């Protein structure tokens, strides 16, 4: 049966609180610049107290990616968990308002909706500290396997692997996709996350994953090697397709003997790197779902990443379908 | 006794949810473009459902003004009411993080923290629909009269007048300021708000108000006349000082026989008019609190308004003390 949806994303349902800080803030609060660190509710509250005023906007890696797919005109759904609190309401509103289906019922009790404190430094790098709250309680019954089977691609966020029940939920989703003959994609999410789960992920990738999304550090964490090219070659040997972002170096995608290197799109200024990888994945997945060539998938990824880093916030502000048309990358 | 604080603001404690919309959204949802309309919890929820994704940022007219005074380097406090919910937490965090004292305890029960849905149209005009929630339950015991007496200026937001208990709270604050020999300022807030309360306000202004903040429409609503100059003259006859914003026409301030007309600061593009009047008041109050001349107060007001309309959101992003120094308007 032809897929009804282009992509279903499985990930943490998070509301970002974004503020601009000086580099000294990162040092003063012992943060790991550029990384995503999980924090307790208490640590999150302490850090929030220390932060300057911010803006709250829906986030979550795979959720941002689904918002991007929808912005290209794709049919996307998201699976993740919020509580029935005000930030949960914001998350649900925003994901649906972008055109993404989201039907996991909010938890009536338990921890609060996940909150990610995003510190943007003057170099446009983002440093993230996440209190997972209810997002970490995504469990197998939350995964609608019929929904998953109806999507051409199931895209899972590596960040979810930090919690046992969510890990089980990913396995359920991947199994449902595989048995329906669909494509399974995994985002490695963060190099520290790769280090935490390397052995399990190597097995998971061998067994279940068709497409890997990563940046250079994540590829090198998965297959430690003296150079990136070796790490990439080893990673590419494990999955049908590997798509890697290289920051200002653009991106490289490998599928068997085929490879596609696309330079980064030129933009006036990088304002906030948050969401760059998520939106690269959105463009790539959108192309993949609609049968585009490898190089076109990569170009669509770069296009979406360029849009999202040109403003504050991790979801597109200009419709990506419009940008794709202007760039001659429109796809059916 | 010399004042300990420059200004204390009394107003609605609100979190804004800001989204960009087309003009058709305003028509389709029967909104009054450019105005602030009070809505029920149900209507607010319906409108939110229809809105595109937005960002949440602390707002509230007098609260924005106090954030502006603090950004100039002034000592400011705010009196308003939130609930102990997530948006209340966001409000408290942001106002304190700007350096404004805020010590009204959050309500442990009752309606939610106020939410203002702000629709920004392509012409940069903002249309606001506010669910007041707990903000409207500000009552006399919430007003710390010692705090009020310790501030050189007490600045009250006209919007608060829409609710009986909050009205009483304003009267208590104004009385405390007056009996300590301090200056009382009132923002007329919105021309529809003026129409709703005109008779009461004319009495209030005669009895209690030293400084009036308004825009042209509000002045004309207070003293209907064929032309703005006549309305302004009549308004100026009622209070020691009247400070009026005129959009692209800059501002005009009148104090007795003295008047100061300042053209609008030139900025590359008006992005979002939200907060223009609030920040004009911030600059003016900051000058007034520190004994600046009328024209300098007005210039400081224009400077702050220009900053806030050059980006999305109703509070300054660049420290106003820094802008004042660059503009040669630094004040002690």
Coordinates of N, CA and C in Angstrom, one line a residue, chain A residues 17 45 47-58 85-91 93-95 97-98 112-113 115 315 317, chain B residues 17 45 47-58 85-91 93-95 97-98 112-113 115 315 317:
Chain A
X17 N 13.2 27.4 25.8 CA 13.2 28.8 26.3 C 14.6 29.3 25.9
X45 N 15.6 24.6 37.2 CA 15.0 25.7 37.9 C 16.1 26.7 38.3
X47 N 19.1 27.0 36.8 CA 19.7 27.7 35.6 C 18.7 28.7 35.1
X48 N 17.4 28.4 35.2 CA 16.4 29.4 34.7 C 16.5 30.7 35.5
X49 N 16.7 30.5 36.8 CA 16.8 31.7 37.7 C 18.0 32.6 37.2
X50 N 19.0 31.9 36.7 CA 20.2 32.7 36.4 C 20.2 33.3 35.0
X51 N 19.2 32.8 34.2 CA 19.2 33.2 32.8 C 18.5 34.6 32.6
X52 N 19.0 35.3 31.5 CA 18.3 36.5 31.2 C 16.9 36.2 30.6
X53 N 16.0 37.3 30.4 CA 14.7 37.0 29.9 C 14.8 36.3 28.5
X54 N 13.9 35.4 28.3 CA 13.9 34.7 27.0 C 12.6 34.6 26.3
X55 N 12.5 33.9 25.2 CA 11.2 33.7 24.6 C 11.0 32.1 24.6
X56 N 9.8 31.7 24.7 CA 9.5 30.3 24.7 C 8.9 30.0 23.4
X57 N 9.4 28.9 22.8 CA 9.0 28.4 21.5 C 9.0 26.9 21.4
X58 N 8.1 26.3 20.8 CA 8.1 24.8 20.7 C 9.4 24.3 20.0
X85 N -0.3 20.6 30.8 CA 0.0 21.8 31.5 C 0.1 22.9 30.4
X86 N 0.5 24.1 30.8 CA 0.5 25.3 29.8 C 1.5 25.1 28.8
X87 N 2.7 24.6 29.1 CA 3.7 24.4 28.1 C 3.3 23.3 27.2
X88 N 2.6 22.3 27.7 CA 2.1 21.2 26.9 C 1.1 21.7 25.8
X89 N 0.3 22.6 26.3 CA -0.7 23.2 25.4 C 0.0 24.0 24.3
X90 N 1.1 24.7 24.7 CA 1.9 25.5 23.7 C 2.5 24.5 22.7
X91 N 3.0 23.4 23.1 CA 3.6 22.5 22.2 C 2.6 21.9 21.2
X93 N -0.3 23.1 20.4 CA -0.8 24.2 19.5 C 0.2 24.4 18.3
X94 N 1.4 24.5 18.7 CA 2.4 24.9 17.6 C 2.6 23.7 16.6
X95 N 2.7 22.5 17.1 CA 3.0 21.4 16.2 C 1.8 21.2 15.2
X97 N -0.4 23.6 14.5 CA -0.5 24.8 13.6 C 0.5 24.8 12.5
X98 N 1.5 24.0 12.6 CA 2.4 23.9 11.4 C 1.9 22.8 10.4
X112 N 6.2 17.6 34.7 CA 5.8 18.7 33.7 C 6.3 18.4 32.3
X113 N 5.7 19.1 31.4 CA 6.2 19.1 30.0 C 7.7 19.5 30.0
X115 N 11.3 20.9 29.2 CA 11.7 22.3 28.9 C 13.2 22.3 28.6
X315 N 12.4 26.4 14.4 CA 11.5 26.0 13.3 C 11.4 27.1 12.2
X317 N 10.6 30.0 9.7 CA 9.7 31.1 9.7 C 9.2 31.4 8.3
Chain B
X17 N 1.6 35.9 23.6 CA 1.9 34.9 22.6 C 1.8 35.6 21.2
X45 N -9.1 30.6 23.9 CA -8.7 29.2 23.5 C -9.0 29.0 22.0
X47 N -9.3 31.3 19.6 CA -8.4 32.1 18.8 C -7.0 31.5 18.7
X48 N -6.6 31.0 19.9 CA -5.3 30.3 19.9 C -5.3 29.1 19.0
X49 N -6.3 28.4 18.9 CA -6.4 27.2 18.0 C -6.2 27.7 16.6
X50 N -6.8 28.8 16.3 CA -6.7 29.3 14.9 C -5.4 30.0 14.5
X51 N -4.6 30.3 15.5 CA -3.4 31.1 15.3 C -2.3 30.2 14.8
X52 N -1.4 30.7 13.9 CA -0.2 30.0 13.6 C 0.8 29.9 14.8
X53 N 1.8 29.1 14.6 CA 2.8 28.9 15.8 C 3.3 30.3 16.2
X54 N 3.5 30.4 17.5 CA 4.0 31.7 17.9 C 5.2 31.6 18.9
X55 N 5.6 32.7 19.5 CA 6.6 32.6 20.6 C 5.9 33.3 21.8
X56 N 6.2 32.8 23.0 CA 5.7 33.3 24.2 C 6.8 34.2 24.8
X57 N 6.4 35.4 25.2 CA 7.3 36.3 25.9 C 6.6 37.2 26.9
X58 N 7.2 37.5 28.0 CA 6.5 38.3 29.0 C 6.1 39.6 28.4
X85 N 1.4 29.1 38.0 CA 1.4 28.2 36.9 C 2.6 28.5 36.0
X86 N 2.8 27.7 34.9 CA 4.0 27.8 34.2 C 4.2 29.2 33.5
X87 N 3.1 29.8 33.0 CA 3.2 31.1 32.4 C 3.5 32.2 33.5
X88 N 3.0 31.9 34.7 CA 3.3 32.8 35.8 C 4.7 32.8 36.2
X89 N 5.3 31.6 36.1 CA 6.7 31.4 36.4 C 7.6 32.1 35.3
X90 N 7.1 32.0 34.1 CA 7.8 32.7 33.0 C 7.8 34.2 33.2
X91 N 6.6 34.7 33.6 CA 6.5 36.2 33.9 C 7.4 36.6 35.0
X93 N 10.1 35.1 36.2 CA 11.5 35.0 35.8 C 11.9 36.2 35.0
X94 N 11.1 36.5 34.0 CA 11.5 37.6 33.0 C 11.6 38.9 33.6
X95 N 10.6 39.3 34.5 CA 10.6 40.6 35.0 C 11.8 40.8 36.0
X97 N 14.5 39.0 35.9 CA 15.8 39.0 35.1 C 16.1 40.3 34.4
X98 N 15.1 41.1 34.2 CA 15.4 42.5 33.7 C 15.9 43.4 34.8
X112 N -6.1 31.2 35.5 CA -4.7 31.1 35.0 C -4.1 32.5 34.9
X113 N -2.7 32.5 34.7 CA -2.0 33.7 34.4 C -2.5 34.3 33.1
X115 N -3.0 35.9 29.5 CA -2.4 35.6 28.2 C -2.9 36.6 27.2
X315 N 9.7 44.1 24.8 CA 10.7 44.6 25.8 C 12.0 44.7 25.0
X317 N 15.7 44.7 23.5 CA 16.7 43.6 23.4 C 18.1 44.2 23.5

